[in-house]
Amino acid sequence: MAVLTNNQHIGKYEVKRLIKENLYCETYRVEDANEEPFFLKLFVLKNTPEKMLNEEHKVTCIEVMSKLRHKNIVSFVEQGTYHNEEVGECAYVVTNYFSGELLADKLQREGALPIDEALRIMKDVLEGLKFMHERNFFHNDITPRNIMLSEKTDGVAELIDLSHVSKYIGGSPSFDTSDLDERYQSNTTFVGMYNNATDMFSAVALFYTMLTNRVPWDVTIPEGTERKERIKIVKEARKTALNLDDVKIDEGFKRILAKGLCANGTCKYADVVILLDDLQNPNKVEEVKQPEQPLQQRPEQTSVSEEEKQATSANVKVQKGKGNGFKDIAGMDQLKQMLTQKVIFILKDKEKAAKYKLLPPNGMLFYGPPGCGKSFFAEKFAEETGFNFMLVKASDLGSIYVHGSQGKIADLFKKAEETKPTIICFDEFDAFVPNRSNTGAEHQAGEVNEFLSQLNNCAQRGIFVIATSNRPDMIDPAVLRTGRIDKLVYVPMPDKDARREMFKIHLDGRPCEDLDMEHLAELTDGYIASDIAYIVNDAAMGAAFSDKPITQQLLEETISSIHPSLSKEVINSYENLRQKMEDTDTRNRRPKIGFIK
């Protein structure tokens, strides 16, 4: 039974009809006071799967939709809450009404599309994906049924249905997977990995369908088949390379399809920009050698193929720490002093360290609210030392092969040791070493064990680890002990002095009139480091357009138009988390460290 009834009002909208529903979510057609149509998606919170809610018990996909505003992504209008006596609290999101048709309906009506039309739609889809990926979000459900050809914008393609959007996932999806169409999913998603490459696989699969009016590998799945069996059918079909002999397109486009839809359901495109460039210049695309089957599909094989060797090799660049170092950091003097005395001094003065038998710490964890500069500090620390630097994201260590990620972890530390002294920065460390006692993380026990082994006294091998995390309570506690990650450092919101210094740093070198940095710092109470960088850049853009200096008035107007990224509730939750971490770790009982750019 639907929660809302026809002609009922919710907020400023009147319900016209129910479109579809499931156990926890209902979609309605609604109208505003001007009789303009909209979609309203209502989530019954008590029925919504826990994994679809964030730490504030809000629906993750709604929070994501509010941040994704682009001409090729379904238009977010507003969000709100609604209480119903029978079902309790609900959350809803309103989006523009789709005026046009689904790509799936167009294909059913017209059949395969001409290459020019398919390319136009494909480029629209990829521009939407590019916008998402730049913000570290992945769509995870690209199919012809989730592409709307908008009538309002003369057939521009829009990505719709953002209910599966997530950040990088390495093992336990944060959304319901039962309604996914496995025929458009990379094999790596079947083991819980969602990233750039899995979106790219789906996008190329969509391109294939537009050109042929068929799903890749011509997979047929009987209606009502359970997901586990659907996956089995799809994987079986993908054991051989995709047959492109009867696809009537130029060889360059065939090579693009082969590159994006490899045997075993993998994709050699890891970046939207590369695929866009190939679509623009198909004749330059080189022929792709199809990979052999992964280890889990051929256990009888004992030799290791070149493809598998690459799959267990960490493709992370080693950078030389060159730059201004701590000079680029606003505030954080206490932390800079501590690192200079207890880490940098020991690493640089080996003779004195040997004389006093001093050993540097293995590593430290920076944790706290997002956008406060944890990763930035790690980079500047490397510049201050002059050591080599490796920035590692969770997607860098992903692998479709059994224990492939473990091999990449070992290879990463080996590479760091070969180029020592080296600083390895693990961004969003909780994705690398989730607590093995949590549901859904059991399959990553091998990877966590490998990290524990590599972290043991790694300083003696010339390796210093800096990890960053917004959720340190999700990290396996065995990692956060002495001899592995020695120091836990809370990086809080910037105070007034730090905000003043941030404005000075970001405005330095730009054409400005006399500015009252003190007042700007007062006006930005509650703003994080990334907010201030955005404010300065936005004001500079306005000044550049008018070809005038940046003024105090312009900056203050920009501040008034931009809300802080983090709510007070979120900030309070991080202060509570800090107290929780310090209560369980006496090593970190110290005052707040400071702030950075």
Coordinates of C-alpha atoms in Angstrom, one line a residue:
M1 CA 0.0 0.0 0.0
A2 CA 1.4 3.4 -1.0
V3 CA 2.4 5.8 1.7
L4 CA 1.0 8.9 -0.2
T5 CA -2.4 9.2 -1.8
N6 CA -3.5 11.1 -4.9
N7 CA -4.1 14.8 -4.3
Q8 CA -2.2 14.7 -1.0
H9 CA 0.2 17.5 -0.4
I10 CA 3.8 16.9 0.7
G11 CA 5.8 20.1 1.1
K12 CA 4.8 22.4 -1.8
Y13 CA 3.9 19.5 -4.1
E14 CA 0.6 17.8 -4.8
V15 CA 0.7 14.0 -5.5
K16 CA -0.8 13.1 -8.8
R17 CA 0.0 9.3 -9.1
L18 CA 2.2 6.5 -7.9
I19 CA 4.7 5.4 -10.6
K20 CA 6.5 2.5 -9.0
E21 CA 7.3 1.1 -5.5
N22 CA 9.4 -1.5 -3.7
L23 CA 9.8 -2.5 -0.1
Y24 CA 11.4 0.7 1.0
C25 CA 11.0 3.3 -1.8
E26 CA 8.2 4.8 -3.8
T27 CA 8.3 7.1 -6.8
Y28 CA 5.5 9.6 -7.5
R29 CA 4.5 12.1 -10.1
V30 CA 3.8 15.4 -8.3
E31 CA 3.1 19.0 -9.3
D32 CA 3.9 22.3 -7.8
A33 CA 1.5 25.3 -7.5
N34 CA 2.1 26.2 -11.1
E35 CA 1.1 22.7 -12.2
E36 CA 4.7 22.0 -13.3
P37 CA 5.4 18.2 -13.1
F38 CA 8.2 16.7 -10.9
F39 CA 9.3 13.3 -9.7
L40 CA 9.2 12.7 -5.9
K41 CA 11.1 9.6 -4.6
L42 CA 10.1 8.7 -1.0
F43 CA 12.2 6.4 1.3
V44 CA 10.6 4.8 4.3
L45 CA 13.6 4.9 6.6
K46 CA 12.6 2.0 8.8
N47 CA 12.5 -0.3 5.8
T48 CA 15.5 1.2 3.9
P49 CA 18.5 -1.2 4.1
E50 CA 21.0 0.0 6.7
K51 CA 23.8 0.0 4.1
M52 CA 21.9 2.7 2.1
L53 CA 22.1 5.1 5.0
N54 CA 25.1 7.1 6.1
E55 CA 26.3 7.6 9.7
E56 CA 23.7 10.4 10.2
H57 CA 21.0 7.9 9.2
K58 CA 20.3 9.9 6.0
V59 CA 19.7 8.2 2.7
T60 CA 23.1 8.3 1.0
C61 CA 21.9 8.6 -2.6
I62 CA 19.8 11.7 -1.7
E63 CA 22.9 13.3 -0.2
V64 CA 24.9 12.4 -3.3
M65 CA 22.2 13.8 -5.7
S66 CA 22.3 17.1 -4.0
K67 CA 26.0 17.4 -4.9
L68 CA 25.7 16.3 -8.5
R69 CA 24.4 19.1 -10.7
H70 CA 25.2 18.8 -14.4
K71 CA 23.4 18.9 -17.7
N72 CA 23.9 15.2 -18.3
I73 CA 22.8 14.1 -14.8
V74 CA 19.2 14.0 -13.6
S75 CA 18.4 17.5 -12.1
F76 CA 18.1 17.6 -8.3
V77 CA 15.4 20.1 -7.1
E78 CA 15.2 19.7 -3.3
Q79 CA 15.0 17.2 -0.5
G80 CA 12.9 17.0 2.7
T81 CA 11.4 14.8 5.4
Y82 CA 7.9 13.5 6.0
H83 CA 6.3 11.7 8.9
N84 CA 3.5 9.1 8.4
E85 CA 1.7 7.7 11.4
E86 CA 1.8 4.1 10.0
V87 CA 5.3 3.9 8.6
G88 CA 7.1 6.6 10.6
E89 CA 9.9 8.9 9.4
C90 CA 10.4 9.2 5.6
A91 CA 13.0 11.1 3.5
Y92 CA 12.2 12.3 0.0
V93 CA 14.0 13.9 -3.0
V94 CA 12.4 15.9 -5.8
T95 CA 13.9 15.9 -9.3
N96 CA 12.8 17.4 -12.6
Y97 CA 10.2 15.5 -14.5
F98 CA 11.6 13.5 -17.4
S99 CA 10.2 14.9 -20.6
G100 CA 11.4 12.6 -23.4
E101 CA 12.0 8.9 -23.6
L102 CA 14.3 6.2 -22.2
L103 CA 17.1 5.1 -24.5
A104 CA 15.8 1.5 -24.0
D105 CA 12.4 2.6 -25.5
K106 CA 14.1 4.3 -28.4
L107 CA 16.2 1.1 -29.2
Q108 CA 13.0 -1.0 -29.0
R109 CA 11.3 1.3 -31.4
E110 CA 14.1 2.1 -33.9
G111 CA 16.6 -0.8 -33.4
A112 CA 20.4 -0.2 -33.7
L113 CA 21.4 3.4 -33.9
P114 CA 23.6 5.0 -36.6
I115 CA 27.1 5.6 -35.4
D116 CA 26.8 9.4 -35.3
E117 CA 23.7 9.2 -33.1
A118 CA 25.2 6.6 -30.8
L119 CA 28.4 8.7 -30.5
R120 CA 26.4 11.8 -29.5
I121 CA 24.5 9.9 -26.8
M122 CA 27.7 8.2 -25.6
K123 CA 29.6 11.5 -25.3
D124 CA 26.7 13.0 -23.2
V125 CA 26.8 9.9 -20.9
L126 CA 30.5 10.2 -20.5
E127 CA 30.4 13.9 -19.7
G128 CA 28.0 13.1 -16.9
L129 CA 30.3 10.3 -15.7
K130 CA 33.3 12.6 -15.9
F131 CA 31.6 15.1 -13.6
M132 CA 30.8 12.3 -11.2
H133 CA 34.2 10.7 -11.2
E134 CA 35.9 14.1 -10.7
R135 CA 34.0 14.2 -7.4
N136 CA 34.9 10.6 -6.5
F137 CA 31.4 9.2 -7.2
F138 CA 30.5 6.3 -9.4
H139 CA 27.1 5.6 -11.0
N140 CA 27.3 1.8 -10.8
D141 CA 24.1 1.2 -12.9
I142 CA 24.5 2.4 -16.4
T143 CA 22.0 0.7 -18.7
P144 CA 19.7 1.8 -21.6
R145 CA 16.9 2.0 -19.0
N146 CA 18.9 4.6 -17.0
I147 CA 19.6 7.0 -19.8
M148 CA 16.9 9.6 -20.5
L149 CA 16.9 11.5 -23.8
S150 CA 15.5 14.8 -22.7
E151 CA 12.8 16.4 -24.8
K152 CA 13.4 19.8 -23.1
T153 CA 17.0 19.9 -24.2
D154 CA 16.5 18.5 -27.8
G155 CA 17.5 14.9 -27.0
V156 CA 20.5 15.5 -24.6
A157 CA 21.2 12.3 -22.7
E158 CA 20.9 12.4 -18.9
L159 CA 22.0 9.8 -16.4
I160 CA 19.0 8.9 -14.2
D161 CA 18.3 6.7 -11.2
L162 CA 21.1 7.5 -8.8
S163 CA 20.0 5.0 -6.2
H164 CA 23.3 3.0 -6.7
V165 CA 25.7 5.9 -6.7
S166 CA 28.7 5.4 -4.3
K167 CA 32.3 6.3 -3.7
Y168 CA 34.9 3.6 -4.3
I169 CA 33.8 0.2 -2.9
G170 CA 36.2 -2.6 -2.4
G171 CA 34.1 -5.5 -1.1
S172 CA 30.7 -4.6 0.5
P173 CA 28.3 -2.6 -1.7
S174 CA 26.5 0.3 0.1
F175 CA 23.4 -0.3 -2.0
D176 CA 20.9 -3.0 -3.0
T177 CA 22.4 -5.1 -5.8
S178 CA 19.4 -7.3 -6.5
D179 CA 17.9 -5.0 -9.1
L180 CA 21.2 -4.5 -11.1
D181 CA 21.4 -5.8 -14.7
E182 CA 24.5 -8.0 -14.6
R183 CA 24.7 -8.0 -18.4
Y184 CA 26.0 -4.4 -18.1
Q185 CA 28.2 -5.0 -15.0
S186 CA 31.9 -5.7 -15.0
N187 CA 32.9 -9.1 -13.5
T188 CA 34.8 -7.2 -10.8
T189 CA 31.4 -5.9 -9.4
F190 CA 30.5 -9.5 -8.8
V191 CA 33.1 -9.6 -6.0
G192 CA 32.0 -6.2 -4.6
M193 CA 34.4 -3.8 -6.4
Y194 CA 33.0 -0.6 -7.9
N195 CA 35.3 2.1 -9.3
N196 CA 36.2 4.0 -12.4
A197 CA 36.8 0.9 -14.5
T198 CA 33.5 -0.7 -13.6
D199 CA 31.6 2.4 -14.7
M200 CA 33.6 2.4 -17.9
F201 CA 32.8 -1.2 -18.6
S202 CA 29.1 -0.4 -18.3
A203 CA 29.4 2.6 -20.6
V204 CA 31.1 0.7 -23.3
A205 CA 28.5 -2.1 -22.9
L206 CA 25.9 0.6 -23.5
F207 CA 27.7 1.8 -26.6
Y208 CA 27.7 -1.8 -27.9
T209 CA 24.0 -2.1 -27.3
M210 CA 23.3 1.2 -29.2
L211 CA 25.2 0.0 -32.2
T212 CA 23.8 -3.6 -32.3
N213 CA 20.5 -3.5 -30.3
R214 CA 21.9 -6.5 -28.4
V215 CA 23.4 -6.9 -25.0
P216 CA 27.2 -7.8 -25.0
W217 CA 27.8 -11.6 -25.5
D218 CA 24.1 -12.0 -26.3
V219 CA 23.4 -13.2 -22.8
T220 CA 19.9 -14.5 -22.2
I221 CA 18.6 -14.6 -18.6
P222 CA 15.2 -16.2 -17.9
E223 CA 12.8 -13.9 -16.0
G224 CA 12.8 -14.5 -12.2
T225 CA 16.3 -15.9 -12.1
E226 CA 18.1 -15.2 -8.8
R227 CA 21.1 -12.9 -8.8
K228 CA 23.6 -15.6 -7.9
E229 CA 22.4 -17.6 -11.0
R230 CA 22.3 -14.5 -13.2
I231 CA 26.0 -13.9 -12.4
K232 CA 26.9 -17.5 -13.2
I233 CA 25.2 -17.2 -16.6
V234 CA 27.0 -13.9 -17.4
K235 CA 30.4 -15.1 -16.3
E236 CA 30.1 -18.3 -18.4
A237 CA 29.3 -16.3 -21.5
R238 CA 32.3 -14.1 -21.0
K239 CA 34.8 -16.8 -20.9
T240 CA 35.4 -16.1 -24.6
A241 CA 36.2 -12.8 -26.3
L242 CA 33.2 -10.7 -27.6
N243 CA 32.4 -11.5 -31.2
L244 CA 32.5 -8.3 -33.3
D245 CA 32.6 -9.8 -36.7
D246 CA 29.0 -8.9 -37.6
V247 CA 29.1 -5.4 -36.1
K248 CA 29.0 -3.0 -39.0
I249 CA 31.3 -0.2 -37.8
D250 CA 34.8 0.9 -38.6
E251 CA 37.7 -1.1 -37.2
G252 CA 38.7 1.7 -34.8
F253 CA 35.3 1.5 -33.1
K254 CA 35.6 -2.2 -32.9
R255 CA 38.9 -1.9 -31.1
I256 CA 37.3 0.5 -28.7
L257 CA 34.6 -2.1 -27.9
A258 CA 37.3 -4.8 -27.5
K259 CA 39.3 -2.6 -25.2
G260 CA 36.2 -1.8 -23.0
L261 CA 34.6 -5.3 -23.1
C262 CA 37.5 -7.7 -22.5
A263 CA 37.0 -11.4 -22.1
N264 CA 36.1 -12.3 -18.5
G265 CA 34.1 -9.0 -18.2
T266 CA 37.0 -6.6 -17.5
C267 CA 37.7 -3.2 -18.9
K268 CA 41.0 -1.6 -20.0
Y269 CA 39.6 1.9 -19.7
A270 CA 40.2 3.4 -16.3
D271 CA 39.4 7.0 -17.1
V272 CA 36.6 8.8 -18.9
V273 CA 39.0 11.2 -20.7
I274 CA 40.9 8.4 -22.3
L275 CA 37.7 6.8 -23.7
L276 CA 36.4 10.2 -24.9
D277 CA 39.7 10.7 -26.7
D278 CA 39.5 7.3 -28.3
L279 CA 35.9 8.0 -29.5
Q280 CA 37.2 11.2 -31.1
N281 CA 40.2 9.5 -32.7
P282 CA 39.1 5.8 -33.3
N283 CA 41.8 5.2 -36.0
K284 CA 44.5 5.7 -33.4
V285 CA 43.3 3.0 -31.1
E286 CA 45.6 0.0 -31.0
E287 CA 44.4 -3.5 -31.1
V288 CA 43.9 -5.0 -27.6
K289 CA 45.0 -8.5 -26.7
Q290 CA 42.3 -10.2 -24.8
P291 CA 43.3 -11.3 -21.3
E292 CA 43.3 -14.9 -20.2
Q293 CA 40.9 -16.2 -17.6
P294 CA 41.4 -15.1 -14.0
L295 CA 42.7 -17.6 -11.4
Q296 CA 39.4 -18.2 -9.8
Q297 CA 38.0 -19.5 -13.2
R298 CA 40.9 -21.9 -13.9
P299 CA 42.2 -23.3 -10.7
E300 CA 44.0 -26.1 -12.5
Q301 CA 46.6 -23.7 -14.0
T302 CA 49.8 -23.3 -12.0
S303 CA 51.8 -20.8 -14.2
V304 CA 51.1 -17.1 -14.0
S305 CA 50.2 -15.1 -17.1
E306 CA 51.5 -11.7 -17.9
E307 CA 48.0 -10.3 -17.4
E308 CA 48.0 -11.7 -13.8
K309 CA 51.5 -10.3 -13.1
Q310 CA 50.2 -6.9 -14.1
A311 CA 47.1 -7.5 -11.9
T312 CA 49.4 -8.0 -8.8
S313 CA 51.6 -5.1 -9.6
A314 CA 50.9 -1.8 -7.8
N315 CA 50.7 0.9 -10.5
V316 CA 51.5 3.8 -8.2
K317 CA 54.0 6.5 -9.2
V318 CA 56.9 7.5 -7.0
Q319 CA 57.2 11.3 -6.8
K320 CA 60.1 13.3 -5.5
G321 CA 59.1 15.6 -2.6
K322 CA 59.8 19.0 -4.2
G323 CA 57.9 22.1 -3.2
N324 CA 57.4 24.7 -0.4
G325 CA 56.7 22.1 2.2
F326 CA 55.3 23.4 5.5
K327 CA 55.3 26.9 4.2
D328 CA 52.1 26.2 2.3
I329 CA 50.3 25.0 5.5
A330 CA 48.3 27.5 7.4
G331 CA 48.6 26.9 11.2
M332 CA 49.3 23.4 12.5
D333 CA 52.5 24.7 14.2
Q334 CA 52.3 22.1 17.0
L335 CA 52.1 19.2 14.6
K336 CA 54.9 20.6 12.3
Q337 CA 57.1 21.1 15.3
M338 CA 56.4 17.5 16.6
L339 CA 57.1 16.0 13.2
T340 CA 60.3 18.0 12.7
Q341 CA 61.7 16.9 16.1
K342 CA 60.5 13.3 16.2
V343 CA 60.4 12.2 12.6
I344 CA 62.2 14.4 10.1
F345 CA 65.2 15.0 12.4
I346 CA 65.7 11.3 12.9
L347 CA 65.3 10.4 9.2
K348 CA 67.6 13.2 8.0
D349 CA 70.4 12.9 10.6
K350 CA 71.2 9.2 10.4
E351 CA 74.5 9.5 12.3
K352 CA 72.9 11.1 15.3
A353 CA 70.0 8.7 15.2
A354 CA 72.5 5.8 15.2
K355 CA 74.5 7.4 18.1
Y356 CA 71.4 7.7 20.3
K357 CA 69.8 4.5 18.9
L358 CA 66.7 6.3 17.8
L359 CA 64.0 4.7 15.7
P360 CA 61.5 6.9 13.9
P361 CA 57.8 6.0 14.1
N362 CA 56.4 3.7 11.4
G363 CA 53.5 6.0 10.6
M364 CA 50.6 8.1 11.7
L365 CA 46.9 8.4 11.0
F366 CA 45.3 11.7 10.3
Y367 CA 41.6 11.6 11.0
G368 CA 38.7 14.1 11.3
P369 CA 36.1 15.8 9.2
P370 CA 36.4 15.7 5.4
G371 CA 37.9 18.7 3.6
C372 CA 40.2 19.8 6.4
G373 CA 43.4 19.0 4.5
K374 CA 44.6 15.6 5.8
S375 CA 45.9 14.4 2.4
F376 CA 47.4 17.8 1.6
F377 CA 49.4 17.8 4.8
A378 CA 50.9 14.4 3.9
E379 CA 52.0 15.8 0.5
K380 CA 53.6 18.8 2.2
F381 CA 55.3 16.6 4.8
A382 CA 57.0 14.8 1.9
E383 CA 58.1 18.1 0.3
E384 CA 59.5 19.2 3.7
T385 CA 61.6 16.1 4.0
G386 CA 62.6 15.9 0.3
F387 CA 61.8 12.2 0.5
N388 CA 60.0 10.2 -2.2
F389 CA 56.3 10.2 -2.0
M390 CA 53.6 7.7 -3.1
L391 CA 49.9 8.7 -2.9
V392 CA 47.8 5.5 -2.9
K393 CA 44.0 5.3 -3.3
A394 CA 42.0 2.2 -2.7
S395 CA 41.3 1.7 -6.4
D396 CA 45.1 1.5 -7.0
L397 CA 45.2 -1.8 -5.2
G398 CA 42.1 -3.5 -6.5
S399 CA 42.3 -6.7 -8.5
I400 CA 39.9 -9.2 -10.0
Y401 CA 42.3 -12.1 -9.2
V402 CA 42.2 -14.2 -6.1
H403 CA 44.7 -12.6 -3.7
G404 CA 45.6 -10.2 -6.4
S405 CA 45.3 -7.2 -4.0
Q406 CA 47.6 -8.9 -1.5
G407 CA 50.2 -9.1 -4.3
K408 CA 49.8 -5.4 -5.1
I409 CA 50.2 -4.5 -1.4
A410 CA 53.5 -6.4 -1.2
D411 CA 54.7 -4.9 -4.5
L412 CA 53.8 -1.4 -3.2
F413 CA 56.0 -1.7 -0.1
K414 CA 58.8 -3.4 -2.1
K415 CA 58.8 -0.4 -4.5
A416 CA 58.8 2.0 -1.6
E417 CA 61.8 0.2 0.0
E418 CA 63.7 0.2 -3.3
T419 CA 63.3 4.0 -3.5
K420 CA 63.8 4.8 0.2
P421 CA 63.4 6.9 2.1
T422 CA 59.8 6.9 0.9
I423 CA 56.6 8.2 2.4
I424 CA 53.5 6.2 1.5
C425 CA 50.2 8.1 1.9
F426 CA 47.1 5.9 2.0
D427 CA 44.0 8.0 1.3
E428 CA 40.8 6.9 3.0
F429 CA 42.6 4.2 4.9
D430 CA 39.4 2.6 6.2
A431 CA 38.8 1.2 2.7
F432 CA 42.2 -0.6 2.7
V433 CA 42.0 -2.2 6.2
P434 CA 38.3 -2.5 7.3
N435 CA 37.6 -4.0 10.7
R436 CA 37.6 -7.8 10.0
S437 CA 34.9 -8.4 12.6
N438 CA 32.4 -6.2 10.7
T439 CA 29.9 -7.9 8.5
G440 CA 30.9 -7.8 4.8
A441 CA 34.7 -7.4 5.5
E442 CA 35.5 -11.0 6.2
H443 CA 36.7 -11.6 2.6
Q444 CA 39.3 -8.9 3.0
A445 CA 41.0 -10.6 5.9
G446 CA 43.9 -11.7 3.6
E447 CA 44.5 -8.1 2.5
V448 CA 44.3 -6.8 6.1
N449 CA 46.8 -9.5 7.2
E450 CA 49.2 -8.5 4.4
F451 CA 49.0 -4.8 5.5
L452 CA 49.8 -5.9 9.1
S453 CA 52.8 -7.8 7.9
Q454 CA 54.1 -5.0 5.7
L455 CA 53.5 -2.3 8.4
N456 CA 55.5 -4.1 11.1
N457 CA 58.5 -1.9 11.8
C458 CA 58.5 -0.6 8.2
A459 CA 60.5 2.4 9.4
Q460 CA 63.5 0.2 9.6
R461 CA 63.2 -0.4 5.8
G462 CA 63.1 3.4 5.1
I463 CA 59.3 3.6 4.8
F464 CA 57.1 6.1 6.6
V465 CA 53.3 5.6 6.3
I466 CA 50.8 8.4 6.6
A467 CA 47.2 7.3 6.5
T468 CA 44.1 9.5 6.3
S469 CA 40.5 8.6 7.2
N470 CA 37.2 10.2 7.9
R471 CA 36.1 7.0 9.7
P472 CA 38.9 5.7 11.9
D473 CA 36.4 3.7 13.9
M474 CA 36.0 1.5 10.8
I475 CA 39.7 0.6 10.7
D476 CA 40.8 -2.8 12.0
P477 CA 42.2 -2.2 15.5
A478 CA 45.2 -4.4 14.9
V479 CA 46.5 -1.8 12.5
L480 CA 46.4 1.0 15.0
R481 CA 49.0 -0.1 17.5
T482 CA 52.6 0.8 18.1
G483 CA 55.0 -0.8 15.7
R484 CA 52.5 -0.2 12.9
I485 CA 50.6 3.1 13.0
D486 CA 52.2 4.7 16.0
K487 CA 50.5 8.1 16.2
L488 CA 46.8 9.1 15.8
V489 CA 46.3 12.8 15.0
Y490 CA 43.0 14.5 15.0
V491 CA 42.7 17.2 12.3
P492 CA 39.8 19.4 13.3
M493 CA 38.0 22.4 11.8
P494 CA 40.2 25.4 11.1
D495 CA 39.9 28.1 13.8
K496 CA 39.9 31.9 13.1
D497 CA 43.7 32.3 12.9
A498 CA 44.0 29.4 10.5
R499 CA 41.2 30.7 8.3
R500 CA 42.9 34.1 8.1
E501 CA 46.1 32.4 7.0
M502 CA 44.2 30.3 4.4
F503 CA 42.8 33.5 2.8
K504 CA 46.3 35.0 2.7
I505 CA 47.7 31.8 1.0
H506 CA 44.8 31.5 -1.6
L507 CA 44.8 35.2 -2.4
D508 CA 48.6 35.5 -2.7
G509 CA 49.6 36.6 -6.2
R510 CA 46.1 37.5 -7.3
P511 CA 45.1 41.1 -8.2
C512 CA 43.4 42.4 -5.0
E513 CA 42.4 45.7 -3.4
D514 CA 43.1 46.2 0.3
L515 CA 41.4 43.3 2.1
D516 CA 40.5 42.8 5.8
M517 CA 41.6 39.2 6.3
E518 CA 40.6 39.3 9.9
H519 CA 36.9 40.1 9.0
L520 CA 36.9 37.4 6.3
A521 CA 38.1 34.9 8.9
E522 CA 35.2 36.0 11.2
L523 CA 32.6 35.6 8.5
T524 CA 33.7 32.0 7.7
D525 CA 33.3 30.4 11.1
G526 CA 32.3 26.8 10.5
Y527 CA 33.8 26.7 7.0
I528 CA 36.4 24.0 6.2
A529 CA 39.6 24.5 4.2
S530 CA 38.2 23.4 0.9
D531 CA 35.3 25.8 1.4
I532 CA 37.7 28.8 1.7
A533 CA 39.6 27.7 -1.4
Y534 CA 36.3 27.5 -3.3
I535 CA 35.2 31.0 -2.0
V536 CA 38.5 32.6 -3.2
N537 CA 38.4 30.9 -6.5
D538 CA 34.8 31.8 -7.1
A539 CA 35.4 35.5 -6.2
A540 CA 38.5 35.5 -8.4
M541 CA 36.4 34.2 -11.3
G542 CA 33.9 37.0 -10.9
A543 CA 36.7 39.6 -10.7
A544 CA 38.4 38.1 -13.8
F545 CA 35.1 38.3 -15.8
S546 CA 34.8 42.0 -15.0
D547 CA 38.6 42.5 -15.4
K548 CA 38.8 44.1 -12.0
P549 CA 40.7 43.4 -8.8
I550 CA 39.2 41.1 -6.1
T551 CA 37.5 43.4 -3.5
Q552 CA 36.4 42.9 0.0
Q553 CA 32.8 43.4 -1.0
L554 CA 33.1 40.7 -3.7
L555 CA 34.6 38.2 -1.2
E556 CA 31.9 38.9 1.4
E557 CA 29.1 38.5 -1.2
T558 CA 30.6 35.2 -2.2
I559 CA 30.8 34.0 1.4
S560 CA 27.1 34.9 2.0
S561 CA 26.1 32.9 -1.1
I562 CA 28.0 29.7 -0.1
H563 CA 27.0 27.6 2.8
P564 CA 29.5 25.6 4.8
S565 CA 30.0 22.0 3.5
L566 CA 29.6 20.5 6.9
S567 CA 26.6 20.9 9.2
K568 CA 26.9 21.5 12.9
E569 CA 25.6 18.0 13.5
V570 CA 28.3 16.5 11.4
I571 CA 31.0 18.5 13.2
N572 CA 29.6 17.4 16.5
S573 CA 29.6 13.8 15.4
Y574 CA 33.4 14.1 14.6
E575 CA 34.1 15.6 18.0
N576 CA 32.3 12.7 19.6
L577 CA 34.3 10.3 17.4
R578 CA 37.6 12.0 18.5
Q579 CA 36.7 11.5 22.1
K580 CA 35.9 7.9 21.4
M581 CA 39.2 7.3 19.7
E582 CA 41.2 9.0 22.4
D583 CA 39.4 7.1 25.1
T584 CA 40.6 3.9 23.6
D585 CA 44.1 5.2 22.7
T586 CA 46.2 6.8 25.4
R587 CA 48.9 7.6 22.9
N588 CA 46.8 10.4 21.4
R589 CA 45.7 12.3 24.5
R590 CA 46.8 15.7 23.5
P591 CA 45.2 19.1 22.6
K592 CA 44.1 19.8 19.1
I593 CA 46.9 20.1 16.6
G594 CA 45.9 22.9 14.3
F595 CA 44.8 23.4 10.8
I596 CA 46.0 23.4 7.2
K597 CA 45.3 24.8 3.9

